[in-house]
mmCIF file of C-alpha atoms in Angstrom:
data_model
loop_
_atom_site.group_PDB
_atom_site.id
_atom_site.type_symbol
_atom_site.label_atom_id
_atom_site.label_comp_id
_atom_site.label_asym_id
_atom_site.label_seq_id
_atom_site.Cartn_x
_atom_site.Cartn_y
_atom_site.Cartn_z
ATOM 1 C CA MET A 37 -7.620 -78.283 -9.771
ATOM 2 C CA ASP A 38 -5.239 -75.659 -10.619
ATOM 3 C CA ILE A 39 -7.005 -73.258 -8.128
ATOM 4 C CA LEU A 40 -6.747 -75.902 -5.278
ATOM 5 C CA GLY A 41 -3.281 -76.587 -6.068
ATOM 6 C CA THR A 42 -2.221 -72.803 -5.969
ATOM 7 C CA LYS A 43 -4.192 -72.464 -2.692
ATOM 8 C CA LYS A 44 -2.303 -75.312 -1.137
ATOM 9 C CA LYS A 45 1.131 -73.909 -2.241
ATOM 10 C CA ASN A 46 0.112 -70.466 -0.681
ATOM 11 C CA GLU A 47 -0.845 -71.959 2.527
ATOM 12 C CA LEU A 48 2.538 -73.854 2.988
ATOM 13 C CA PRO A 49 4.616 -70.578 3.672
ATOM 14 C CA LEU A 50 1.557 -69.382 5.880
ATOM 15 C CA ALA A 51 1.753 -72.800 7.874
ATOM 16 C CA ILE A 52 5.454 -72.249 8.363
ATOM 17 C CA PHE A 53 4.966 -68.753 9.608
ATOM 18 C CA SER A 54 2.248 -69.876 11.899
ATOM 19 C CA LEU A 55 4.504 -72.567 13.323
ATOM 20 C CA VAL A 56 7.384 -70.122 13.899
ATOM 21 C CA PHE A 57 5.134 -67.420 15.312
ATOM 22 C CA THR A 58 3.583 -70.095 17.637
ATOM 23 C CA ALA A 59 7.078 -71.101 18.881
ATOM 24 C CA PHE A 60 7.897 -67.423 19.499
ATOM 25 C CA LEU A 61 4.755 -66.950 21.608
ATOM 26 C CA CYS A 62 5.336 -70.023 23.561
ATOM 27 C CA TYR A 63 8.860 -68.917 24.221
ATOM 28 C CA LYS A 64 7.619 -65.445 25.492
ATOM 29 C CA TRP A 65 4.851 -67.152 27.511
ATOM 30 C CA TRP A 66 7.181 -69.489 29.336
ATOM 31 C CA LYS A 67 9.398 -66.582 30.291
ATOM 32 C CA VAL A 68 6.769 -64.330 31.544
ATOM 33 C CA PHE A 69 4.984 -67.192 33.387
ATOM 34 C CA TYR A 70 8.282 -68.556 35.160
ATOM 35 C CA CYS A 71 9.035 -64.999 36.275
ATOM 36 C CA ALA A 72 5.379 -64.581 37.461
ATOM 37 C CA CYS A 73 5.188 -68.048 39.240
ATOM 38 C CA THR A 74 8.720 -67.482 40.909
ATOM 39 C CA GLY A 75 7.976 -64.039 41.921
ATOM 40 C CA LEU A 76 10.590 -62.236 39.804
ATOM 41 C CA VAL A 77 7.949 -59.915 38.234
ATOM 42 C CA PHE A 78 4.893 -58.553 40.047
ATOM 43 C CA SER A 79 1.631 -60.364 39.427
ATOM 44 C CA ASP A 80 -1.081 -61.918 41.344
ATOM 45 C CA VAL A 81 0.110 -65.389 41.036
ATOM 46 C CA PRO A 82 1.972 -65.604 44.532
ATOM 47 C CA ALA A 83 -1.203 -64.202 46.206
ATOM 48 C CA HIS A 84 -3.335 -67.125 44.506
ATOM 49 C CA ILE A 85 -0.550 -69.639 45.629
ATOM 50 C CA LYS A 86 -0.862 -68.278 49.150
ATOM 51 C CA LEU A 87 -4.547 -68.435 49.196
ATOM 52 C CA ALA A 88 -4.655 -71.846 47.628
ATOM 53 C CA LEU A 89 -2.145 -73.298 50.028
ATOM 54 C CA GLY A 90 -4.285 -71.754 52.911
ATOM 55 C CA HIS A 91 -7.394 -73.300 51.280
ATOM 56 C CA ASN A 92 -9.013 -69.787 51.030
ATOM 57 C CA ASP A 93 -8.886 -69.607 47.175
ATOM 58 C CA TYR A 94 -11.744 -70.846 44.898
ATOM 59 C CA GLY A 95 -11.639 -72.519 41.438
ATOM 60 C CA LEU A 96 -9.789 -75.286 39.593
ATOM 61 C CA SER A 97 -6.541 -73.332 39.609
ATOM 62 C CA SER A 98 -6.541 -73.609 43.356
ATOM 63 C CA LEU A 99 -6.718 -77.506 43.148
ATOM 64 C CA LEU A 100 -3.968 -77.395 40.514
ATOM 65 C CA ILE A 101 -1.681 -75.359 42.692
ATOM 66 C CA GLN A 102 -2.431 -77.616 45.826
ATOM 67 C CA LEU A 103 -1.465 -80.655 43.544
ATOM 68 C CA PHE A 104 1.750 -79.374 42.312
ATOM 69 C CA TYR A 105 3.044 -78.201 45.697
ATOM 70 C CA LEU A 106 2.880 -81.768 46.836
ATOM 71 C CA GLY A 107 6.207 -81.910 44.992
ATOM 72 C CA GLY A 108 7.774 -78.994 46.772
ATOM 73 C CA GLU A 109 7.968 -75.302 45.901
ATOM 74 C CA PHE A 110 10.786 -75.594 43.236
ATOM 75 C CA PHE A 111 8.720 -78.073 41.365
ATOM 76 C CA ALA A 112 5.339 -76.378 41.715
ATOM 77 C CA GLN A 113 6.542 -72.958 40.525
ATOM 78 C CA ARG A 114 7.923 -74.449 37.200
ATOM 79 C CA ALA A 115 5.001 -76.958 36.861
ATOM 80 C CA LEU A 116 2.674 -74.129 37.162
ATOM 81 C CA ALA A 117 4.646 -72.083 34.469
ATOM 82 C CA VAL A 118 4.478 -75.046 32.244
ATOM 83 C CA SER A 119 0.917 -75.467 32.701
ATOM 84 C CA LEU A 120 0.060 -71.807 31.914
ATOM 85 C CA THR A 121 2.193 -71.983 28.844
ATOM 86 C CA LEU A 122 0.437 -75.207 27.560
ATOM 87 C CA ASN A 123 -2.826 -73.704 28.487
ATOM 88 C CA ASN A 124 -2.265 -70.827 26.218
ATOM 89 C CA LEU A 125 -0.960 -73.044 23.412
ATOM 90 C CA ILE A 126 -4.136 -75.239 23.786
ATOM 91 C CA GLY A 127 -5.960 -71.998 23.609
ATOM 92 C CA LEU A 128 -4.697 -71.267 20.243
ATOM 93 C CA PHE A 129 -6.358 -74.370 18.850
ATOM 94 C CA THR A 130 -9.698 -73.853 20.724
ATOM 95 C CA LEU A 131 -10.008 -70.144 19.412
ATOM 96 C CA ALA A 132 -8.964 -71.382 15.842
ATOM 97 C CA MET A 133 -11.945 -73.833 16.091
ATOM 98 C CA PHE A 134 -14.337 -70.941 17.207
ATOM 99 C CA ILE A 135 -13.054 -68.736 14.327
ATOM 100 C CA ARG A 136 -13.558 -71.446 11.748
ATOM 101 C CA TYR A 137 -17.044 -72.186 13.090
ATOM 102 C CA LEU A 138 -18.115 -68.520 12.571
ATOM 103 C CA LEU A 139 -16.142 -68.122 9.355
ATOM 104 C CA PRO A 140 -16.183 -71.435 7.657
ATOM 105 C CA ARG A 141 -14.663 -70.163 4.397
ATOM 106 C CA LEU A 142 -11.387 -69.565 6.113
ATOM 107 C CA SER A 143 -8.943 -72.590 6.041
ATOM 108 C CA PRO A 144 -7.531 -74.047 9.139
ATOM 109 C CA VAL A 145 -4.237 -72.497 8.658
ATOM 110 C CA GLU A 146 -5.797 -68.963 8.231
ATOM 111 C CA ALA A 147 -7.990 -69.652 11.261
ATOM 112 C CA PHE A 148 -5.179 -70.679 13.403
ATOM 113 C CA LEU A 149 -2.953 -67.539 12.213
ATOM 114 C CA ALA A 150 -5.826 -65.298 13.148
ATOM 115 C CA SER A 151 -5.985 -67.155 16.661
ATOM 116 C CA ALA A 152 -2.216 -66.709 17.261
ATOM 117 C CA PHE A 153 -2.202 -62.999 16.425
ATOM 118 C CA ALA A 154 -5.199 -62.375 18.544
ATOM 119 C CA HIS A 155 -3.207 -63.887 21.511
ATOM 120 C CA LEU A 156 -0.679 -61.226 21.105
ATOM 121 C CA CYS A 157 -2.771 -58.059 20.224
ATOM 122 C CA GLY A 158 -3.042 -55.147 22.601
ATOM 123 C CA PRO A 159 -5.016 -51.788 22.545
ATOM 124 C CA TRP A 160 -3.821 -48.940 20.416
ATOM 125 C CA ILE A 161 -2.554 -45.907 22.532
ATOM 126 C CA ILE A 162 -3.211 -42.290 22.055
ATOM 127 C CA PRO A 163 -0.096 -40.142 23.018
ATOM 128 C CA GLY A 164 -1.145 -37.396 25.459
ATOM 129 C CA VAL A 165 -4.651 -38.683 25.758
ATOM 130 C CA GLN A 166 -4.906 -42.329 26.672
ATOM 131 C CA THR A 167 -1.546 -44.238 27.000
ATOM 132 C CA GLY A 168 -2.468 -47.125 29.366
ATOM 133 C CA ILE A 169 -2.097 -50.808 28.136
ATOM 134 C CA TYR A 170 -3.410 -52.383 31.190
ATOM 135 C CA LEU A 171 -4.812 -49.370 33.254
ATOM 136 C CA ASP A 172 -7.649 -47.386 31.511
ATOM 137 C CA ALA A 173 -7.545 -49.905 28.673
ATOM 138 C CA TYR A 174 -9.504 -52.901 27.343
ATOM 139 C CA ASN A 175 -6.828 -55.618 27.023
ATOM 140 C CA GLY A 176 -7.373 -59.461 27.597
ATOM 141 C CA ASN A 177 -3.932 -60.432 26.889
ATOM 142 C CA LEU A 178 -2.659 -59.895 30.485
ATOM 143 C CA TYR A 179 -0.133 -62.410 31.981
ATOM 144 C CA HIS A 180 -0.507 -61.783 35.720
ATOM 145 C CA ASN A 181 -3.992 -63.258 36.139
ATOM 146 C CA MET A 182 -3.823 -66.903 35.713
ATOM 147 C CA THR A 183 -7.447 -67.733 36.547
ATOM 148 C CA VAL A 184 -8.665 -65.877 33.434
ATOM 149 C CA LEU A 185 -6.039 -67.306 31.230
ATOM 150 C CA PHE A 186 -7.084 -70.827 32.315
ATOM 151 C CA SER A 187 -10.755 -69.953 31.858
ATOM 152 C CA ARG A 188 -10.712 -68.351 28.577
ATOM 153 C CA THR A 189 -9.158 -71.458 26.953
ATOM 154 C CA PHE A 190 -12.456 -73.248 27.306
ATOM 155 C CA ILE A 191 -14.786 -70.228 26.367
ATOM 156 C CA PRO A 192 -14.548 -70.715 22.651
ATOM 157 C CA LEU A 193 -15.510 -74.433 23.117
ATOM 158 C CA SER A 194 -18.440 -73.131 25.237
ATOM 159 C CA PHE A 195 -19.739 -70.927 22.462
ATOM 160 C CA ILE A 196 -19.464 -73.592 19.793
ATOM 161 C CA GLY A 197 -21.556 -76.138 21.924
ATOM 162 C CA PHE A 198 -24.054 -73.159 22.536
ATOM 163 C CA PHE A 199 -24.342 -72.253 18.920
ATOM 164 C CA ARG A 200 -24.931 -75.804 18.065
ATOM 165 C CA CYS A 201 -27.605 -76.329 20.671
ATOM 166 C CA TRP A 202 -29.226 -72.918 19.811
ATOM 167 C CA GLN A 203 -29.584 -73.932 16.168
ATOM 168 C CA GLN A 204 -31.341 -77.204 17.224
ATOM 169 C CA ARG A 205 -33.609 -75.780 19.902
ATOM 170 C CA HIS A 206 -36.665 -75.848 17.418
ATOM 171 C CA GLY A 207 -35.991 -79.574 16.635
ATOM 172 C CA SER A 208 -34.043 -82.035 18.676
ATOM 173 C CA ILE A 209 -31.082 -80.887 20.826
ATOM 174 C CA GLY A 210 -28.231 -83.413 20.283
ATOM 175 C CA LYS A 211 -26.893 -85.165 23.512
ATOM 176 C CA LYS A 212 -23.374 -84.770 22.440
ATOM 177 C CA GLU A 213 -23.811 -81.052 21.582
ATOM 178 C CA TRP A 214 -25.609 -80.497 24.984
ATOM 179 C CA LEU A 215 -23.054 -82.249 27.002
ATOM 180 C CA GLY A 216 -20.033 -80.654 25.164
ATOM 181 C CA PHE A 217 -21.585 -77.140 25.908
ATOM 182 C CA MET A 218 -22.208 -78.082 29.521
ATOM 183 C CA VAL A 219 -18.772 -79.363 30.223
ATOM 184 C CA ALA A 220 -16.828 -76.655 28.468
ATOM 185 C CA PHE A 221 -18.978 -74.003 30.166
ATOM 186 C CA LEU A 222 -18.544 -75.739 33.584
ATOM 187 C CA VAL A 223 -14.669 -75.933 33.270
ATOM 188 C CA ALA A 224 -14.365 -72.304 32.086
ATOM 189 C CA THR A 225 -16.591 -71.253 35.053
ATOM 190 C CA GLY A 226 -14.602 -73.571 37.376
ATOM 191 C CA PHE A 227 -11.629 -71.592 36.765
ATOM 192 C CA LYS A 228 -13.248 -67.976 36.817
ATOM 193 C CA PRO A 229 -16.880 -67.098 37.009
ATOM 194 C CA ASN A 230 -16.827 -63.877 35.348
ATOM 195 C CA PHE A 231 -17.671 -65.271 31.973
ATOM 196 C CA ALA A 232 -20.686 -66.894 33.423
ATOM 197 C CA PHE A 233 -21.938 -63.658 34.929
ATOM 198 C CA ALA A 234 -22.337 -62.299 31.395
ATOM 199 C CA PHE A 235 -23.419 -65.480 29.555
ATOM 200 C CA CYS A 236 -26.016 -66.661 31.917
ATOM 201 C CA PRO A 237 -28.155 -63.532 32.042
ATOM 202 C CA THR A 238 -27.892 -63.226 28.161
ATOM 203 C CA LEU A 239 -29.039 -66.740 27.843
ATOM 204 C CA LEU A 240 -31.913 -66.282 30.169
ATOM 205 C CA GLY A 241 -32.918 -63.289 28.158
ATOM 206 C CA LEU A 242 -32.643 -65.208 24.904
ATOM 207 C CA LEU A 243 -34.834 -68.039 26.178
ATOM 208 C CA ILE A 244 -37.426 -65.664 27.534
ATOM 209 C CA TYR A 245 -37.495 -64.015 24.024
ATOM 210 C CA ASP A 246 -37.778 -67.287 22.281
ATOM 211 C CA PHE A 247 -40.456 -68.487 24.549
ATOM 212 C CA ILE A 248 -42.699 -65.367 24.134
ATOM 213 C CA LYS A 249 -41.909 -65.276 20.362
ATOM 214 C CA TYR A 250 -42.949 -68.936 19.731
ATOM 215 C CA LYS A 251 -45.718 -68.884 22.471
ATOM 216 C CA GLY A 252 -44.220 -71.616 24.431
ATOM 217 C CA LYS A 253 -43.984 -74.030 21.563
ATOM 218 C CA TYR A 254 -40.498 -75.155 22.284
ATOM 219 C CA LEU A 255 -40.575 -74.856 25.981
ATOM 220 C CA LYS A 256 -39.126 -78.445 26.500
ATOM 221 C CA ASN A 257 -35.878 -77.538 24.513
ATOM 222 C CA GLU A 258 -35.566 -74.018 26.145
ATOM 223 C CA VAL A 259 -35.555 -75.645 29.441
ATOM 224 C CA ILE A 260 -33.108 -78.355 28.441
ATOM 225 C CA LEU A 261 -30.885 -75.690 27.014
ATOM 226 C CA GLY A 262 -31.184 -73.589 30.257
ATOM 227 C CA LEU A 263 -30.302 -76.720 32.363
ATOM 228 C CA ALA A 264 -26.864 -76.964 30.666
ATOM 229 C CA VAL A 265 -25.559 -73.895 32.550
ATOM 230 C CA VAL A 266 -27.012 -75.016 35.876
ATOM 231 C CA PRO A 267 -23.872 -76.908 37.038
ATOM 232 C CA ALA A 268 -21.699 -73.879 36.446
ATOM 233 C CA GLY A 269 -24.412 -71.712 38.185
ATOM 234 C CA LEU A 270 -24.108 -74.044 41.252
ATOM 235 C CA ILE A 271 -20.389 -73.255 41.276
ATOM 236 C CA CYS A 272 -20.958 -69.562 40.955
ATOM 237 C CA ILE A 273 -23.060 -69.757 44.135
ATOM 238 C CA GLY A 274 -20.246 -71.665 46.069
ATOM 239 C CA GLN A 275 -17.552 -69.203 44.855
ATOM 240 C CA TYR A 276 -19.879 -66.130 45.670
ATOM 241 C CA ALA A 277 -20.340 -67.532 49.348
ATOM 242 C CA MET A 278 -16.566 -67.961 49.665
ATOM 243 C CA LEU A 279 -15.642 -64.606 48.243
ATOM 244 C CA PHE A 280 -18.243 -62.398 50.028
ATOM 245 C CA SER A 281 -18.823 -64.181 53.456
ATOM 246 C CA ARG A 282 -17.317 -62.711 56.548
ATOM 247 C CA ASP A 283 -15.267 -66.015 57.288
ATOM 248 C CA PHE A 284 -13.398 -65.801 54.011
ATOM 249 C CA SER A 285 -12.879 -62.052 54.510
ATOM 250 C CA GLN A 286 -11.234 -62.548 57.856
ATOM 251 C CA SER A 287 -8.897 -65.543 56.948
ATOM 252 C CA GLY A 288 -8.233 -64.271 53.365
ATOM 253 C CA ASN A 289 -7.268 -60.811 54.807
ATOM 254 C CA GLU A 290 -4.855 -62.414 57.195
ATOM 255 C CA ILE A 291 -2.951 -64.121 54.491
ATOM 256 C CA LEU A 292 -2.947 -61.058 52.192
ATOM 257 C CA GLU A 293 -1.763 -58.747 54.926
ATOM 258 C CA ASP A 294 1.059 -61.194 55.735
ATOM 259 C CA MET A 295 2.234 -60.665 52.114
ATOM 260 C CA GLY A 296 2.232 -56.804 52.712
ATOM 261 C CA ILE A 297 -0.984 -56.263 50.631
ATOM 262 C CA GLU A 298 -2.890 -53.392 52.394
ATOM 263 C CA GLY A 299 -6.365 -52.140 52.312
ATOM 264 C CA VAL A 300 -8.195 -55.419 52.344
ATOM 265 C CA GLN A 301 -10.169 -55.121 55.546
ATOM 266 C CA GLY A 302 -13.937 -55.719 55.636
ATOM 267 C CA GLU A 303 -16.451 -57.596 53.626
ATOM 268 C CA SER A 304 -16.933 -57.256 50.027
ATOM 269 C CA GLY A 305 -20.217 -56.715 48.076
ATOM 270 C CA ILE A 306 -21.642 -55.528 44.784
ATOM 271 C CA ALA A 307 -22.801 -52.031 43.868
ATOM 272 C CA LEU A 308 -23.619 -49.921 40.855
ATOM 273 C CA LYS A 309 -21.374 -47.390 39.439
ATOM 274 C CA SER A 310 -22.420 -43.830 38.492
ATOM 275 C CA LEU A 311 -20.646 -42.073 35.613
ATOM 276 C CA SER A 312 -20.299 -38.589 34.708
ATOM 277 C CA LEU A 313 -20.369 -37.464 31.066
ATOM 278 C CA SER A 314 -16.487 -37.132 30.887
ATOM 279 C CA GLN A 315 -16.072 -40.624 32.468
ATOM 280 C CA ALA A 316 -18.650 -42.013 29.834
ATOM 281 C CA GLY A 317 -16.664 -40.318 26.968
ATOM 282 C CA SER A 318 -13.368 -41.553 28.381
ATOM 283 C CA LEU A 319 -14.682 -45.221 28.464
ATOM 284 C CA ALA A 320 -16.078 -44.881 24.911
ATOM 285 C CA LEU A 321 -12.794 -43.714 23.778
ATOM 286 C CA MET A 322 -11.052 -46.496 25.692
ATOM 287 C CA TYR A 323 -13.133 -49.292 23.939
ATOM 288 C CA LEU A 324 -12.763 -47.617 20.640
ATOM 289 C CA ARG A 325 -8.957 -47.423 20.694
ATOM 290 C CA SER A 326 -8.779 -51.051 22.301
ATOM 291 C CA LEU A 327 -11.181 -52.590 19.525
ATOM 292 C CA LEU A 328 -10.139 -50.672 16.387
ATOM 293 C CA LEU A 329 -9.600 -53.572 14.210
ATOM 294 C CA PRO A 330 -12.563 -55.840 15.293
ATOM 295 C CA ILE A 331 -14.947 -52.781 14.925
ATOM 296 C CA TYR A 332 -13.411 -51.975 11.525
ATOM 297 C CA THR A 333 -13.800 -55.542 9.983
ATOM 298 C CA LEU A 334 -17.206 -56.158 11.710
ATOM 299 C CA LEU A 335 -18.551 -53.176 10.080
ATOM 300 C CA LEU A 336 -17.076 -53.823 6.550
ATOM 301 C CA GLN A 337 -17.144 -57.699 6.298
ATOM 302 C CA LEU A 338 -19.702 -59.335 8.556
ATOM 303 C CA ARG A 339 -22.676 -58.799 6.385
ATOM 304 C CA ARG A 340 -21.068 -60.815 3.627
ATOM 305 C CA GLU A 341 -20.522 -64.012 6.005
ATOM 306 C CA THR A 342 -22.922 -66.781 6.489
ATOM 307 C CA LYS A 343 -22.890 -67.348 10.274
ATOM 308 C CA LYS A 344 -24.257 -63.798 10.955
ATOM 309 C CA GLU A 345 -26.871 -65.160 13.668
ATOM 310 C CA GLU A 346 -24.192 -66.986 15.740
ATOM 311 C CA THR A 347 -21.858 -63.999 15.422
ATOM 312 C CA GLY A 348 -24.554 -61.815 16.631
ATOM 313 C CA LEU A 349 -25.146 -64.075 19.790
ATOM 314 C CA PHE A 350 -21.394 -63.877 20.561
ATOM 315 C CA LEU A 351 -21.451 -60.044 20.152
ATOM 316 C CA LEU A 352 -24.466 -59.859 22.492
ATOM 317 C CA VAL A 353 -22.529 -61.754 25.188
ATOM 318 C CA LEU A 354 -19.707 -59.460 24.702
ATOM 319 C CA LEU A 355 -21.870 -56.423 25.043
ATOM 320 C CA VAL A 356 -23.541 -57.598 28.279
ATOM 321 C CA SER A 357 -19.919 -58.297 29.777
ATOM 322 C CA ILE A 358 -18.876 -55.013 28.849
ATOM 323 C CA LEU A 359 -21.984 -53.187 30.332
ATOM 324 C CA GLU A 360 -21.230 -55.202 33.508
ATOM 325 C CA ALA A 361 -17.708 -54.015 33.467
ATOM 326 C CA VAL A 362 -18.943 -50.364 33.189
ATOM 327 C CA PHE A 363 -21.810 -50.323 35.613
ATOM 328 C CA LEU A 364 -20.896 -52.883 38.163
ATOM 329 C CA THR A 365 -18.315 -52.772 40.827
ATOM 330 C CA GLU A 366 -17.424 -54.514 44.095
ATOM 331 C CA THR A 367 -17.063 -52.902 47.462
ATOM 332 C CA GLY A 368 -14.964 -53.713 50.565
ATOM 333 C CA TYR A 369 -11.591 -55.352 50.202
ATOM 334 C CA ARG A 370 -12.201 -56.110 46.606
ATOM 335 C CA ALA A 371 -13.205 -52.610 45.490
ATOM 336 C CA ASN A 372 -10.183 -51.759 43.642
ATOM 337 C CA ASP A 373 -9.532 -55.168 42.035
ATOM 338 C CA GLY A 374 -12.004 -54.419 38.905
ATOM 339 C CA ASN A 375 -13.166 -57.948 38.943
ATOM 340 C CA PHE A 376 -16.436 -57.315 37.001
ATOM 341 C CA SER A 377 -13.968 -56.523 34.001
ATOM 342 C CA TRP A 378 -12.867 -59.904 33.797
ATOM 343 C CA GLY A 379 -15.897 -61.212 31.862
ATOM 344 C CA SER A 380 -15.295 -59.093 28.940
ATOM 345 C CA LEU A 381 -11.447 -59.366 29.320
ATOM 346 C CA SER A 382 -11.776 -63.215 28.898
ATOM 347 C CA LEU A 383 -13.510 -62.667 25.594
ATOM 348 C CA TYR A 384 -10.734 -60.394 24.377
ATOM 349 C CA THR A 385 -9.059 -63.065 22.197
ATOM 350 C CA CYS A 386 -12.436 -64.167 21.033
ATOM 351 C CA ILE A 387 -13.357 -60.681 19.533
ATOM 352 C CA PHE A 388 -9.758 -60.257 18.073
ATOM 353 C CA GLY A 389 -9.791 -63.744 16.542
ATOM 354 C CA LEU A 390 -13.217 -62.991 14.990
ATOM 355 C CA GLY A 391 -11.896 -59.526 13.784
ATOM 356 C CA ILE A 392 -8.515 -60.888 12.282
ATOM 357 C CA GLY A 393 -10.431 -63.709 10.677
ATOM 358 C CA LEU A 394 -12.848 -61.129 8.991
ATOM 359 C CA LEU A 395 -9.739 -59.241 7.830
ATOM 360 C CA TRP A 396 -8.520 -62.440 6.089
ATOM 361 C CA ARG A 397 -12.022 -62.668 4.501
ATOM 362 C CA MET A 398 -11.750 -59.115 3.298
ATOM 363 C CA ILE A 399 -8.492 -59.887 1.689
ATOM 364 C CA GLN A 400 -9.845 -63.177 0.095
ATOM 365 C CA ASP A 401 -12.792 -61.084 -1.420
ATOM 366 C CA GLY A 402 -10.441 -58.181 -2.456
ATOM 367 C CA PHE A 403 -8.301 -60.608 -4.533
ATOM 368 C CA ALA A 404 -11.312 -62.179 -5.864
ATOM 369 C CA LYS A 405 -12.890 -58.755 -6.970
ATOM 370 C CA LYS A 406 -9.615 -57.047 -7.815
ATOM 371 C CA LYS A 407 -10.981 -53.634 -6.861
ATOM 372 C CA ALA A 408 -8.473 -50.748 -5.989
ATOM 373 C CA GLY A 409 -10.933 -49.479 -3.233
ATOM 374 C CA GLY A 410 -11.108 -52.950 -1.784
ATOM 375 C CA ALA A 411 -7.299 -53.257 -1.661
ATOM 376 C CA LEU A 412 -7.034 -49.864 0.150
ATOM 377 C CA LEU A 413 -9.611 -51.062 2.766
ATOM 378 C CA CYS A 414 -7.566 -54.230 3.328
ATOM 379 C CA LEU A 415 -4.320 -52.209 3.761
ATOM 380 C CA ILE A 416 -5.986 -50.054 6.355
ATOM 381 C CA GLY A 417 -6.999 -53.226 8.162
ATOM 382 C CA LEU A 418 -3.573 -54.593 8.035
ATOM 383 C CA GLY A 419 -2.199 -51.221 9.389
ATOM 384 C CA LEU A 420 -4.636 -51.462 12.380
ATOM 385 C CA LEU A 421 -3.679 -55.024 13.123
ATOM 386 C CA LEU A 422 0.046 -54.154 12.987
ATOM 387 C CA GLY A 423 -0.652 -51.389 15.618
ATOM 388 C CA HIS A 424 -2.384 -53.753 17.944
ATOM 389 C CA LEU A 425 0.464 -56.318 17.513
ATOM 390 C CA MET A 426 3.104 -53.762 18.174
ATOM 391 C CA VAL A 427 1.538 -52.652 21.557
ATOM 392 C CA GLY A 428 1.016 -56.389 22.425
ATOM 393 C CA TYR A 429 4.732 -57.162 21.834
ATOM 394 C CA TYR A 430 5.726 -54.140 23.808
ATOM 395 C CA PHE A 431 3.568 -55.066 26.678
ATOM 396 C CA ILE A 432 4.834 -58.707 27.092
ATOM 397 C CA ARG A 433 8.456 -57.616 26.364
ATOM 398 C CA PHE A 434 8.123 -54.855 29.129
ATOM 399 C CA PHE A 435 6.511 -57.212 31.658
ATOM 400 C CA ASN A 436 9.060 -59.959 30.924
ATOM 401 C CA SER A 437 11.996 -57.623 31.524
ATOM 402 C CA GLY A 438 10.953 -57.091 35.185
ATOM 403 C CA GLY A 439 8.375 -54.393 34.579
ATOM 404 C CA SER A 440 4.844 -54.363 35.751
ATOM 405 C CA PHE A 441 1.425 -54.845 34.065
ATOM 406 C CA TYR A 442 0.464 -51.437 35.608
ATOM 407 C CA ILE A 443 1.169 -49.421 32.430
#
């Protein structure tokens, strides 16, 4: 009882800090989204608004924009900024649920604080070598792309539903779990399809592997699990037709040219990228500096956790999304948009939330074992986290002061 009482007393200041930090994040988000939606800072929100009002944009955010503009531009801009802020706030809770699912030994407050920190983190910079925070960096906390911000809120719920269905595939897949997985994945894809581009091929590979390993014994459940992503897949086909058809290219180009955006002529397509040895080395360094804390805590702490299989499934999807970002590109008027990067970028808060949660677990184990070496490893982890947070804070502050995300 004394231990439980001490833990509750320790969690009270942590809960208060989490509340204050969340209020700080919401204030910063509101300011940056207001500036983005009203055109005070450079972002792609005005382009999405123009395309949505011209019925040449895809996704649920387009429907949201059209709905808000029924009340006029003044109302719509502010309503959209409020929606983006509330969406990010909801994302704190969905990510905390994801963290607690993978790390059940964490308390709800600890998981929520890990989620809040993950929503601010940015990549470390290497002076004189790699200093980009958006350019040549892996950073999913970007405030100019509203479609990925809406999408990533539902990705943790998609993973939780998938994990539960995957664990049930050799027995009976629950209807609630299957439906929850299907709906969350459908909504995430409805806002932006890039996560689905990584998840669907990964799921297909896992189902084929399971089918071969168990010689078709669980074929029915494997088919049922695969059917959960079919509605989202149909949305992807529709979005693909809109983005890569000549009709869209012509009408979309006219709108973008009216906005002064050049270099958008021609149809778009998909191609493979070839990398030189120096380019490959630069990319490896980019991902290393951007993921210092998650790599560190995964290597040191994951083997001590209970949900290693589910964590492995998540990391597999992340790896597939990164490989797509590295080796796939679009051509034509979308060639310079880096759209294949958004699948991995949408998972940025998930990997950082997991990494920070593992750091909390390292600290818990360090206090329990009271080893000097463990304390040093925890301090190194806290130092890495502090660096990620400092860069993330600088990025949102710079963007919010009228700067650009092109840094």
